[in-house]
PDB file of C-alpha atoms in Angstrom:
ATOM      1  CA  MET A   5     -31.984 -14.860  19.667  1.00 68.00           C
ATOM      2  CA  SER A   6     -35.539 -14.728  17.342  1.00 90.00           C
ATOM      3  CA  LEU A   7     -38.652 -16.543  18.364  1.00 95.00           C
ATOM      4  CA  PRO A   8     -40.045 -19.251  16.977  1.00 96.00           C
ATOM      5  CA  VAL A   9     -42.103 -18.278  13.639  1.00 98.00           C
ATOM      6  CA  TYR A  10     -45.243 -20.625  13.664  1.00 98.00           C
ATOM      7  CA  ALA A  11     -47.933 -19.883  10.339  1.00 98.00           C
ATOM      8  CA  PHE A  12     -51.926 -21.301  11.445  1.00 97.00           C
ATOM      9  CA  LEU A  13     -55.563 -20.170   9.821  1.00 94.00           C
ATOM     10  CA  GLY A  14     -55.598 -17.566  11.057  1.00 91.00           C
ATOM     11  CA  PRO A  15     -57.557 -14.955  12.265  1.00 89.00           C
ATOM     12  CA  GLU A  16     -56.770 -15.297  15.758  1.00 91.00           C
ATOM     13  CA  GLY A  17     -59.870 -17.146  17.745  1.00 91.00           C
ATOM     14  CA  THR A  18     -60.475 -20.361  15.104  1.00 92.00           C
ATOM     15  CA  PHE A  19     -59.750 -23.404  16.360  1.00 93.00           C
ATOM     16  CA  THR A  20     -56.507 -23.735  14.470  1.00 95.00           C
ATOM     17  CA  ASP A  21     -54.960 -21.017  16.427  1.00 95.00           C
ATOM     18  CA  ALA A  22     -56.494 -23.045  20.303  1.00 94.00           C
ATOM     19  CA  ALA A  23     -54.471 -25.939  18.605  1.00 96.00           C
ATOM     20  CA  LEU A  24     -51.432 -24.160  18.468  1.00 97.00           C
ATOM     21  CA  ARG A  25     -52.318 -22.373  21.166  1.00 95.00           C
ATOM     22  CA  ALA A  26     -52.265 -25.477  23.009  1.00 96.00           C
ATOM     23  CA  MET A  27     -49.581 -27.217  20.822  1.00 96.00           C
ATOM     24  CA  THR A  28     -46.823 -23.606  22.811  1.00 96.00           C
ATOM     25  CA  ALA A  29     -48.162 -23.746  25.843  1.00 94.00           C
ATOM     26  CA  GLY A  30     -45.507 -21.723  27.970  1.00 92.00           C
ATOM     27  CA  VAL A  31     -42.961 -21.111  24.567  1.00 93.00           C
ATOM     28  CA  GLU A  32     -42.944 -17.197  23.754  1.00 95.00           C
ATOM     29  CA  ILE A  33     -43.373 -17.159  19.347  1.00 96.00           C
ATOM     30  CA  GLU A  34     -44.636 -15.598  16.907  1.00 97.00           C
ATOM     31  CA  THR A  35     -47.802 -15.732  15.399  1.00 96.00           C
ATOM     32  CA  LEU A  36     -48.539 -14.972  10.922  1.00 97.00           C
ATOM     33  CA  PRO A  37     -51.762 -15.643  10.227  1.00 96.00           C
ATOM     34  CA  THR A  38     -52.745 -17.327   7.383  1.00 96.00           C
ATOM     35  CA  VAL A  39     -55.178 -17.580   4.664  1.00 93.00           C
ATOM     36  CA  ASP A  40     -55.986 -20.689   4.404  1.00 94.00           C
ATOM     37  CA  VAL A  41     -54.062 -23.978   4.855  1.00 95.00           C
ATOM     38  CA  PRO A  42     -51.199 -23.988   1.372  1.00 96.00           C
ATOM     39  CA  ALA A  43     -50.724 -20.693   2.622  1.00 97.00           C
ATOM     40  CA  ALA A  44     -49.252 -21.526   6.137  1.00 97.00           C
ATOM     41  CA  LEU A  45     -47.240 -24.914   4.673  1.00 98.00           C
ATOM     42  CA  SER A  46     -45.845 -22.811   2.133  1.00 98.00           C
ATOM     43  CA  ALA A  47     -44.890 -20.351   4.649  1.00 98.00           C
ATOM     44  CA  VAL A  48     -42.786 -22.970   5.887  1.00 98.00           C
ATOM     45  CA  ARG A  49     -41.722 -24.422   2.791  1.00 98.00           C
ATOM     46  CA  SER A  50     -40.474 -20.800   1.439  1.00 97.00           C
ATOM     47  CA  GLY A  51     -38.437 -20.459   5.191  1.00 97.00           C
ATOM     48  CA  GLU A  52     -40.387 -17.432   6.238  1.00 97.00           C
ATOM     49  CA  ALA A  53     -42.449 -19.652   9.468  1.00 98.00           C
ATOM     50  CA  ASP A  54     -40.228 -22.519  11.006  1.00 98.00           C
ATOM     51  CA  PHE A  55     -44.062 -24.209  11.939  1.00 98.00           C
ATOM     52  CA  ALA A  56     -47.033 -24.574  10.542  1.00 98.00           C
ATOM     53  CA  VAL A  57     -49.990 -26.339  12.433  1.00 98.00           C
ATOM     54  CA  VAL A  58     -52.889 -27.978  10.608  1.00 97.00           C
ATOM     55  CA  ALA A  59     -55.287 -29.509  10.850  1.00 96.00           C
ATOM     56  CA  ILE A  60     -55.054 -32.840   8.949  1.00 96.00           C
ATOM     57  CA  GLU A  61     -58.942 -34.622  10.363  1.00 95.00           C
ATOM     58  CA  ASN A  62     -61.341 -34.278  11.644  1.00 91.00           C
ATOM     59  CA  THR A  63     -64.453 -36.864  13.251  1.00 88.00           C
ATOM     60  CA  VAL A  64     -66.967 -36.089  10.819  1.00 85.00           C
ATOM     61  CA  GLU A  65     -66.129 -35.751   7.423  1.00 83.00           C
ATOM     62  CA  GLY A  66     -62.812 -37.285   8.182  1.00 88.00           C
ATOM     63  CA  GLY A  67     -59.365 -35.774   6.190  1.00 90.00           C
ATOM     64  CA  VAL A  68     -58.948 -32.303   5.440  1.00 92.00           C
ATOM     65  CA  THR A  69     -58.055 -32.606   1.486  1.00 90.00           C
ATOM     66  CA  ALA A  70     -56.716 -29.256   2.052  1.00 92.00           C
ATOM     67  CA  THR A  71     -53.657 -30.269   4.110  1.00 95.00           C
ATOM     68  CA  LEU A  72     -52.954 -33.895   2.820  1.00 94.00           C
ATOM     69  CA  ASP A  73     -52.492 -32.976  -0.970  1.00 92.00           C
ATOM     70  CA  THR A  74     -50.798 -30.072   0.449  1.00 95.00           C
ATOM     71  CA  LEU A  75     -47.765 -31.924   1.861  1.00 95.00           C
ATOM     72  CA  ALA A  76     -48.097 -34.425  -1.223  1.00 92.00           C
ATOM     73  CA  GLU A  77     -46.207 -32.687  -2.993  1.00 91.00           C
ATOM     74  CA  GLY A  78     -43.212 -29.898  -3.222  1.00 92.00           C
ATOM     75  CA  ALA A  79     -40.623 -29.697  -0.695  1.00 95.00           C
ATOM     76  CA  PRO A  80     -40.448 -32.075   1.669  1.00 96.00           C
ATOM     77  CA  LEU A  81     -42.172 -31.823   4.998  1.00 97.00           C
ATOM     78  CA  VAL A  82     -42.706 -33.215   7.607  1.00 98.00           C
ATOM     79  CA  ILE A  83     -44.934 -33.880  10.883  1.00 98.00           C
ATOM     80  CA  LEU A  84     -43.317 -33.235  13.910  1.00 98.00           C
ATOM     81  CA  GLU A  85     -47.241 -33.616  16.769  1.00 97.00           C
ATOM     82  CA  GLU A  86     -49.922 -33.581  17.040  1.00 97.00           C
ATOM     83  CA  TYR A  87     -52.477 -32.526  19.089  1.00 97.00           C
ATOM     84  CA  VAL A  88     -57.155 -33.102  19.713  1.00 97.00           C
ATOM     85  CA  ILE A  89     -59.081 -31.210  20.477  1.00 94.00           C
ATOM     86  CA  PRO A  90     -63.441 -30.788  21.015  1.00 92.00           C
ATOM     87  CA  VAL A  91     -65.204 -28.731  18.508  1.00 92.00           C
ATOM     88  CA  ALA A  92     -68.385 -27.445  18.850  1.00 92.00           C
ATOM     89  CA  PHE A  93     -69.158 -24.083  17.763  1.00 95.00           C
ATOM     90  CA  GLU A  94     -71.558 -21.312  18.906  1.00 95.00           C
ATOM     91  CA  LEU A  95     -74.109 -19.760  16.472  1.00 97.00           C
ATOM     92  CA  VAL A  96     -73.460 -15.917  16.381  1.00 97.00           C
ATOM     93  CA  ALA A  97     -75.052 -12.726  14.433  1.00 95.00           C
ATOM     94  CA  ARG A  98     -74.172  -8.826  14.607  1.00 94.00           C
ATOM     95  CA  ASP A  99     -77.148  -7.444  16.472  1.00 93.00           C
ATOM     96  CA  ALA A 100     -79.637  -9.851  19.150  1.00 93.00           C
ATOM     97  CA  ARG A 101     -82.081 -11.937  16.495  1.00 90.00           C
ATOM     98  CA  THR A 102     -83.476 -15.180  16.536  1.00 91.00           C
ATOM     99  CA  MET A 103     -82.629 -18.479  14.459  1.00 91.00           C
ATOM    100  CA  ALA A 104     -86.598 -17.497  12.136  1.00 92.00           C
ATOM    101  CA  SER A 105     -84.780 -14.508  11.075  1.00 94.00           C
ATOM    102  CA  ILE A 106     -81.259 -15.596   9.620  1.00 96.00           C
ATOM    103  CA  GLY A 107     -80.978 -15.942   5.875  1.00 95.00           C
ATOM    104  CA  ARG A 108     -77.401 -16.481   5.179  1.00 96.00           C
ATOM    105  CA  VAL A 109     -74.744 -18.147   7.679  1.00 97.00           C
ATOM    106  CA  ALA A 110     -70.600 -18.447   6.935  1.00 96.00           C
ATOM    107  CA  ALA A 111     -68.245 -20.853   8.325  1.00 94.00           C
ATOM    108  CA  HIS A 112     -65.315 -22.444   6.827  1.00 91.00           C
ATOM    109  CA  ALA A 113     -66.295 -25.641   4.910  1.00 90.00           C
ATOM    110  CA  HIS A 114     -65.528 -27.650   7.005  1.00 88.00           C
ATOM    111  CA  GLY A 115     -67.445 -26.307   9.906  1.00 91.00           C
ATOM    112  CA  LEU A 116     -70.390 -26.186   7.652  1.00 93.00           C
ATOM    113  CA  ALA A 117     -70.623 -30.168   6.910  1.00 91.00           C
ATOM    114  CA  GLN A 118     -70.171 -30.653  11.129  1.00 90.00           C
ATOM    115  CA  CYS A 119     -72.684 -28.683  11.577  1.00 93.00           C
ATOM    116  CA  ARG A 120     -74.421 -30.472   8.311  1.00 93.00           C
ATOM    117  CA  ARG A 121     -77.601 -31.845  10.249  1.00 94.00           C
ATOM    118  CA  TRP A 122     -78.286 -29.287  13.043  1.00 95.00           C
ATOM    119  CA  ILE A 123     -78.460 -26.757   9.992  1.00 96.00           C
ATOM    120  CA  SER A 124     -80.480 -28.703   8.144  1.00 95.00           C
ATOM    121  CA  THR A 125     -82.902 -29.032  11.470  1.00 95.00           C
ATOM    122  CA  ASN A 126     -82.800 -25.764  13.146  1.00 95.00           C
ATOM    123  CA  LEU A 127     -81.781 -23.821  10.252  1.00 95.00           C
ATOM    124  CA  PRO A 128     -83.667 -25.219   7.009  1.00 94.00           C
ATOM    125  CA  ASP A 129     -83.921 -22.868   4.718  1.00 93.00           C
ATOM    126  CA  VAL A 130     -80.943 -20.928   4.978  1.00 96.00           C
ATOM    127  CA  ILE A 131     -78.021 -20.287   2.760  1.00 96.00           C
ATOM    128  CA  GLN A 132     -74.863 -21.440   3.995  1.00 96.00           C
ATOM    129  CA  VAL A 133     -72.326 -18.996   2.912  1.00 96.00           C
ATOM    130  CA  ALA A 134     -68.199 -20.674   2.621  1.00 93.00           C
ATOM    131  CA  ALA A 135     -65.516 -18.863   4.665  1.00 93.00           C
ATOM    132  CA  THR A 136     -62.014 -18.371   4.173  1.00 90.00           C
ATOM    133  CA  SER A 137     -61.781 -19.549   7.788  1.00 90.00           C
ATOM    134  CA  ASN A 138     -64.860 -20.038  11.261  1.00 87.00           C
ATOM    135  CA  SER A 139     -63.156 -16.897  12.825  1.00 92.00           C
ATOM    136  CA  ALA A 140     -62.732 -14.938   9.304  1.00 92.00           C
ATOM    137  CA  ALA A 141     -66.733 -15.271   8.747  1.00 93.00           C
ATOM    138  CA  ALA A 142     -67.088 -13.542  12.279  1.00 95.00           C
ATOM    139  CA  VAL A 143     -65.087 -10.869  12.002  1.00 95.00           C
ATOM    140  CA  ALA A 144     -67.023  -9.739   8.796  1.00 95.00           C
ATOM    141  CA  LEU A 145     -69.766  -9.915  11.640  1.00 95.00           C
ATOM    142  CA  ALA A 146     -68.322  -7.604  13.467  1.00 95.00           C
ATOM    143  CA  ASP A 147     -67.033  -5.508  11.283  1.00 94.00           C
ATOM    144  CA  GLY A 148     -70.170  -4.981   9.310  1.00 93.00           C
ATOM    145  CA  THR A 149     -68.770  -6.106   6.338  1.00 94.00           C
ATOM    146  CA  ALA A 150     -70.560  -9.218   5.833  1.00 93.00           C
ATOM    147  CA  ASP A 151     -73.276 -10.055   3.571  1.00 94.00           C
ATOM    148  CA  PHE A 152     -74.423 -12.860   5.684  1.00 96.00           C
ATOM    149  CA  ASP A 153     -76.600 -12.588   8.549  1.00 95.00           C
ATOM    150  CA  ALA A 154     -74.618 -15.124  10.813  1.00 95.00           C
ATOM    151  CA  ALA A 155     -72.037 -17.254  11.775  1.00 96.00           C
ATOM    152  CA  LEU A 156     -71.201 -20.342  13.335  1.00 96.00           C
ATOM    153  CA  ALA A 157     -67.438 -19.334  14.811  1.00 94.00           C
ATOM    154  CA  PRO A 158     -65.447 -21.438  17.988  1.00 94.00           C
ATOM    155  CA  PRO A 159     -66.868 -20.863  21.221  1.00 94.00           C
ATOM    156  CA  GLY A 160     -66.182 -17.315  23.188  1.00 94.00           C
ATOM    157  CA  THR A 161     -65.988 -15.764  20.074  1.00 95.00           C
ATOM    158  CA  ALA A 162     -69.774 -13.323  20.861  1.00 95.00           C
ATOM    159  CA  LYS A 163     -67.476 -12.740  23.870  1.00 95.00           C
ATOM    160  CA  ARG A 164     -64.075 -11.551  22.511  1.00 94.00           C
ATOM    161  CA  LEU A 165     -65.724  -9.792  19.090  1.00 95.00           C
ATOM    162  CA  GLY A 166     -68.546  -7.985  20.802  1.00 96.00           C
ATOM    163  CA  LEU A 167     -71.037  -9.962  19.268  1.00 96.00           C
ATOM    164  CA  HIS A 168     -74.880 -11.657  19.282  1.00 96.00           C
ATOM    165  CA  LEU A 169     -74.957 -14.952  20.225  1.00 96.00           C
ATOM    166  CA  VAL A 170     -77.914 -16.661  19.055  1.00 96.00           C
ATOM    167  CA  THR A 171     -77.263 -20.116  20.557  1.00 96.00           C
ATOM    168  CA  ASP A 172     -74.248 -22.792  21.690  1.00 95.00           C
ATOM    169  CA  GLY A 173     -73.188 -26.436  21.699  1.00 93.00           C
ATOM    170  CA  VAL A 174     -73.756 -26.865  17.884  1.00 95.00           C
ATOM    171  CA  ALA A 175     -72.881 -29.313  16.511  1.00 92.00           C
ATOM    172  CA  ASP A 176     -73.792 -32.529  14.629  1.00 92.00           C
ATOM    173  CA  ASN A 177     -72.389 -34.674  17.004  1.00 90.00           C
ATOM    174  CA  SER A 178     -71.259 -33.696  21.383  1.00 84.00           C
ATOM    175  CA  LYS A 179     -67.996 -35.875  20.412  1.00 89.00           C
ATOM    176  CA  ALA A 180     -66.797 -34.270  17.694  1.00 89.00           C
ATOM    177  CA  ALA A 181     -62.970 -33.376  17.629  1.00 94.00           C
ATOM    178  CA  THR A 182     -60.591 -32.378  15.466  1.00 94.00           C
ATOM    179  CA  ARG A 183     -56.733 -33.970  15.331  1.00 97.00           C
ATOM    180  CA  PHE A 184     -54.344 -30.664  14.636  1.00 97.00           C
ATOM    181  CA  VAL A 185     -50.191 -31.622  13.217  1.00 98.00           C
ATOM    182  CA  ARG A 186     -47.450 -29.173  14.007  1.00 98.00           C
ATOM    183  CA  VAL A 187     -45.262 -29.649  10.380  1.00 98.00           C
ATOM    184  CA  GLY A 188     -41.539 -27.698   9.489  1.00 98.00           C
ATOM    185  CA  ARG A 189     -39.351 -28.458   7.482  1.00 97.00           C
ATOM    186  CA  PRO A 190     -37.279 -31.947   7.745  1.00 96.00           C
ATOM    187  CA  GLY A 191     -34.071 -32.084  10.272  1.00 94.00           C
ATOM    188  CA  ALA A 192     -34.392 -35.029  13.779  1.00 93.00           C
ATOM    189  CA  LEU A 193     -37.218 -36.747  14.058  1.00 95.00           C
ATOM    190  CA  PRO A 194     -39.411 -37.033  17.550  1.00 96.00           C
ATOM    191  CA  PRO A 195     -38.265 -40.218  19.554  1.00 97.00           C
ATOM    192  CA  VAL A 196     -39.569 -43.187  19.671  1.00 97.00           C
ATOM    193  CA  THR A 197     -42.202 -43.323  22.917  1.00 97.00           C
ATOM    194  CA  GLY A 198     -43.596 -46.002  22.033  1.00 97.00           C
ATOM    195  CA  ALA A 199     -47.455 -44.452  21.777  1.00 98.00           C
ATOM    196  CA  ASP A 200     -45.924 -43.219  17.634  1.00 98.00           C
ATOM    197  CA  LYS A 201     -47.539 -42.659  14.078  1.00 98.00           C
ATOM    198  CA  THR A 202     -45.784 -42.241  10.806  1.00 98.00           C
ATOM    199  CA  THR A 203     -47.799 -40.195   7.885  1.00 98.00           C
ATOM    200  CA  LEU A 204     -46.688 -41.617   4.110  1.00 98.00           C
ATOM    201  CA  VAL A 205     -48.296 -40.882   1.024  1.00 97.00           C
ATOM    202  CA  VAL A 206     -48.234 -44.425  -1.391  1.00 96.00           C
ATOM    203  CA  HIS A 207     -48.715 -44.737  -5.178  1.00 93.00           C
ATOM    204  CA  LEU A 208     -49.511 -47.841  -6.323  1.00 89.00           C
ATOM    205  CA  PRO A 209     -48.165 -49.865  -8.951  1.00 82.00           C
ATOM    206  CA  HIS A 210     -50.667 -49.753 -12.019  1.00 76.00           C
ATOM    207  CA  ASP A 211     -49.558 -52.672 -13.890  1.00 67.00           C
ATOM    208  CA  ARG A 212     -50.920 -55.361 -11.799  1.00 74.00           C
ATOM    209  CA  ALA A 213     -53.768 -56.648 -10.215  1.00 81.00           C
ATOM    210  CA  GLY A 214     -53.181 -57.122  -5.913  1.00 87.00           C
ATOM    211  CA  ALA A 215     -51.144 -54.044  -5.908  1.00 88.00           C
ATOM    212  CA  LEU A 216     -53.000 -52.208  -2.640  1.00 91.00           C
ATOM    213  CA  LEU A 217     -53.299 -56.280  -0.688  1.00 93.00           C
ATOM    214  CA  GLU A 218     -49.683 -56.855  -1.754  1.00 93.00           C
ATOM    215  CA  MET A 219     -48.931 -52.957  -0.366  1.00 95.00           C
ATOM    216  CA  LEU A 220     -51.313 -53.508   2.279  1.00 96.00           C
ATOM    217  CA  GLU A 221     -49.979 -56.730   3.218  1.00 96.00           C
ATOM    218  CA  GLN A 222     -46.170 -54.959   3.588  1.00 97.00           C
ATOM    219  CA  PHE A 223     -47.717 -53.832   7.041  1.00 98.00           C
ATOM    220  CA  ALA A 224     -49.633 -56.369   8.429  1.00 97.00           C
ATOM    221  CA  VAL A 225     -46.966 -58.976   8.250  1.00 96.00           C
ATOM    222  CA  ARG A 226     -45.248 -56.815  10.430  1.00 97.00           C
ATOM    223  CA  GLY A 227     -47.497 -56.103  12.636  1.00 96.00           C
ATOM    224  CA  VAL A 228     -48.139 -52.816  11.864  1.00 98.00           C
ATOM    225  CA  ASN A 229     -51.808 -51.303  12.305  1.00 97.00           C
ATOM    226  CA  LEU A 230     -52.834 -48.732  10.152  1.00 97.00           C
ATOM    227  CA  SER A 231     -55.657 -45.420  11.609  1.00 96.00           C
ATOM    228  CA  ARG A 232     -56.341 -44.506   8.370  1.00 95.00           C
ATOM    229  CA  ILE A 233     -56.213 -44.978   5.855  1.00 95.00           C
ATOM    230  CA  GLU A 234     -57.196 -42.455   2.506  1.00 94.00           C
ATOM    231  CA  SER A 235     -56.962 -42.457  -1.090  1.00 92.00           C
ATOM    232  CA  ARG A 236     -55.850 -39.234  -2.661  1.00 89.00           C
ATOM    233  CA  PRO A 237     -56.956 -38.984  -7.132  1.00 86.00           C
ATOM    234  CA  ILE A 238     -53.134 -38.113  -8.599  1.00 82.00           C
ATOM    235  CA  GLY A 239     -52.273 -36.464 -11.689  1.00 71.00           C
ATOM    236  CA  ASP A 240     -54.727 -35.642 -14.694  1.00 67.00           C
ATOM    237  CA  LYS A 241     -56.349 -38.901 -15.204  1.00 69.00           C
ATOM    238  CA  PRO A 242     -58.643 -40.212 -13.999  1.00 72.00           C
ATOM    239  CA  GLY A 243     -59.046 -43.858 -11.933  1.00 72.00           C
ATOM    240  CA  GLU A 244     -55.364 -43.054 -10.327  1.00 78.00           C
ATOM    241  CA  TYR A 245     -55.138 -42.870  -7.214  1.00 84.00           C
ATOM    242  CA  ALA A 246     -52.645 -42.996  -3.830  1.00 90.00           C
ATOM    243  CA  PHE A 247     -53.427 -43.091  -0.993  1.00 95.00           C
ATOM    244  CA  SER A 248     -52.896 -40.986   2.454  1.00 96.00           C
ATOM    245  CA  ILE A 249     -52.107 -43.668   5.574  1.00 97.00           C
ATOM    246  CA  ASP A 250     -50.912 -43.514   9.408  1.00 97.00           C
ATOM    247  CA  ALA A 251     -49.613 -46.754  10.847  1.00 98.00           C
ATOM    248  CA  LEU A 252     -48.684 -47.134  13.995  1.00 98.00           C
ATOM    249  CA  ALA A 253     -45.235 -47.466  14.737  1.00 98.00           C
ATOM    250  CA  HIS A 254     -41.756 -44.492  14.366  1.00 98.00           C
ATOM    251  CA  VAL A 255     -39.327 -45.250  12.049  1.00 98.00           C
ATOM    252  CA  GLY A 256     -37.013 -46.158  14.616  1.00 97.00           C
ATOM    253  CA  GLU A 257     -38.340 -48.486  15.679  1.00 98.00           C
ATOM    254  CA  ALA A 258     -37.635 -51.949  13.197  1.00 97.00           C
ATOM    255  CA  ARG A 259     -41.165 -53.194  12.546  1.00 98.00           C
ATOM    256  CA  MET A 260     -42.007 -49.567  10.942  1.00 98.00           C
ATOM    257  CA  ALA A 261     -38.709 -48.999   9.636  1.00 98.00           C
ATOM    258  CA  GLU A 262     -39.002 -52.553   7.507  1.00 97.00           C
ATOM    259  CA  VAL A 263     -42.114 -52.160   6.224  1.00 98.00           C
ATOM    260  CA  LEU A 264     -41.110 -48.432   4.309  1.00 98.00           C
ATOM    261  CA  VAL A 265     -37.827 -50.577   2.665  1.00 97.00           C
ATOM    262  CA  GLY A 266     -40.894 -53.278   1.636  1.00 97.00           C
ATOM    263  CA  LEU A 267     -43.546 -50.210   0.372  1.00 97.00           C
ATOM    264  CA  LYS A 268     -40.383 -48.687  -1.359  1.00 97.00           C
ATOM    265  CA  ARG A 269     -39.322 -52.197  -3.506  1.00 94.00           C
ATOM    266  CA  THR A 270     -43.720 -52.583  -4.546  1.00 92.00           C
ATOM    267  CA  CYS A 271     -44.102 -48.893  -5.099  1.00 93.00           C
ATOM    268  CA  PRO A 272     -42.640 -46.573  -7.245  1.00 92.00           C
ATOM    269  CA  VAL A 273     -43.455 -43.109  -5.094  1.00 94.00           C
ATOM    270  CA  VAL A 274     -43.546 -43.407  -1.388  1.00 97.00           C
ATOM    271  CA  THR A 275     -43.615 -39.926   0.815  1.00 97.00           C
ATOM    272  CA  PHE A 276     -42.627 -39.527   3.769  1.00 98.00           C
ATOM    273  CA  LEU A 277     -44.081 -37.077   5.847  1.00 98.00           C
ATOM    274  CA  GLY A 278     -42.523 -37.756   9.920  1.00 97.00           C
ATOM    275  CA  SER A 279     -42.764 -40.139  12.933  1.00 98.00           C
ATOM    276  CA  TYR A 280     -44.400 -38.529  15.927  1.00 98.00           C
ATOM    277  CA  PRO A 281     -45.678 -39.356  19.407  1.00 98.00           C
ATOM    278  CA  ALA A 282     -49.576 -39.867  18.773  1.00 97.00           C
ATOM    279  CA  ALA A 283     -52.092 -36.893  20.786  1.00 95.00           C
ATOM    280  CA  HIS A 284     -53.489 -41.011  22.911  1.00 93.00           C
ATOM    281  CA  GLY A 285     -50.705 -41.498  24.053  1.00 94.00           C
ATOM    282  CA  VAL A 286     -51.565 -45.277  24.524  1.00 95.00           C
ATOM    283  CA  PRO A 287     -48.643 -47.710  24.094  1.00 96.00           C
ATOM    284  CA  THR A 288     -48.471 -49.487  20.512  1.00 96.00           C
ATOM    285  CA  PRO A 289     -49.733 -53.216  21.460  1.00 95.00           C
ATOM    286  CA  VAL A 290     -46.188 -55.208  19.768  1.00 96.00           C
ATOM    287  CA  ALA A 291     -47.182 -58.514  17.944  1.00 94.00           C
ATOM    288  CA  ARG A 292     -44.991 -61.586  18.543  1.00 94.00           C
ATOM    289  CA  GLY A 293     -42.053 -61.545  16.465  1.00 95.00           C
ATOM    290  CA  THR A 294     -42.431 -58.008  15.796  1.00 96.00           C
ATOM    291  CA  SER A 295     -40.142 -56.368  18.254  1.00 96.00           C
ATOM    292  CA  ASP A 296     -36.681 -54.690  17.656  1.00 97.00           C
ATOM    293  CA  VAL A 297     -35.501 -57.759  19.519  1.00 97.00           C
ATOM    294  CA  ASP A 298     -36.839 -59.808  17.507  1.00 97.00           C
ATOM    295  CA  TYR A 299     -35.244 -58.356  14.322  1.00 96.00           C
ATOM    296  CA  ASP A 300     -31.973 -57.881  15.961  1.00 96.00           C
ATOM    297  CA  ALA A 301     -31.951 -61.790  16.395  1.00 97.00           C
ATOM    298  CA  ALA A 302     -32.961 -62.918  12.917  1.00 96.00           C
ATOM    299  CA  HIS A 303     -30.837 -60.629  11.524  1.00 95.00           C
ATOM    300  CA  ALA A 304     -27.147 -61.839  13.272  1.00 96.00           C
ATOM    301  CA  TRP A 305     -28.935 -65.543  13.087  1.00 96.00           C
ATOM    302  CA  VAL A 306     -28.884 -64.763   8.959  1.00 96.00           C
ATOM    303  CA  GLU A 307     -25.358 -63.243   9.552  1.00 95.00           C
ATOM    304  CA  ARG A 308     -24.077 -66.578  11.386  1.00 95.00           C
ATOM    305  CA  ILE A 309     -25.851 -67.861   8.394  1.00 95.00           C
ATOM    306  CA  ARG A 310     -23.881 -65.808   6.226  1.00 94.00           C
ATOM    307  CA  SER A 311     -19.885 -65.869   7.702  1.00 93.00           C
ATOM    308  CA  ALA A 312     -20.033 -69.657   7.851  1.00 89.00           C
ATOM    309  CA  SER A 313     -20.957 -69.856   4.129  1.00 72.00           C
ATOM    310  CA  GLY A 314     -18.449 -67.513   4.102  1.00 66.00           C
ATOM    311  CA  SER A 315     -20.183 -65.315   1.858  1.00 54.00           C
TER     312      SER A 315
END
């Protein structure tokens, strides 16, 4: 029996690799390093991989647009699991040098963004070079192909690749973290845990005022809180946006199912991207009148009315 194949942003040693290892601890897998997030998700769509682990949100830059946009388009994919890891970097070089001698530093674009203030303070004149991943930049230093002097890399990279550690603990926010998700093809959903998220992409109608309010009311009147909502451009017309949403409920709960019914009735496009356990594991409070028991009782009451009237 073949092992499940996991695609991820490579090479070995990226933060994504660390999240993948944590998610699959104790399970035998095969890994498929890819050059970027779209390639990892494409591998799942094509069947080359069973799952992909990709970053979807970080506490400094917010949503990872490559993930949000790639999930929203193409053959359906669903999020099955999430995992959050703290993010800090070490500054590495091929040989011993001081920060003052660094003219060019490389990292993934999100890594550079997460260390923007630190770079401005400690390397004010440095040229920033975007790399396909933080580990890829460090590998280029190690194999001598880099056109830069140093790289921001995940902790432990200097020791693993035999590089010089210039300094560690590099971050604008000591509590910075990145949220990763395991993505697969549609199938059986993870069961309801009471501490769940549902991820959606929703397009608004453009022919009436108040469309955004109407969309948000679908959640509010059913007591479903949102932990994330971001607008993303759609099509080639300025001013047209979709909304990427994380809701604190599971489609297996009546209140979330009713939200989806309401959205489907009122919005031109609603894309379901999965219901899965929240990484924090904290049960979501359920507002009075919105539990499954409340919905079942209300539906039963309506059915009794219909039966009594002969409809």
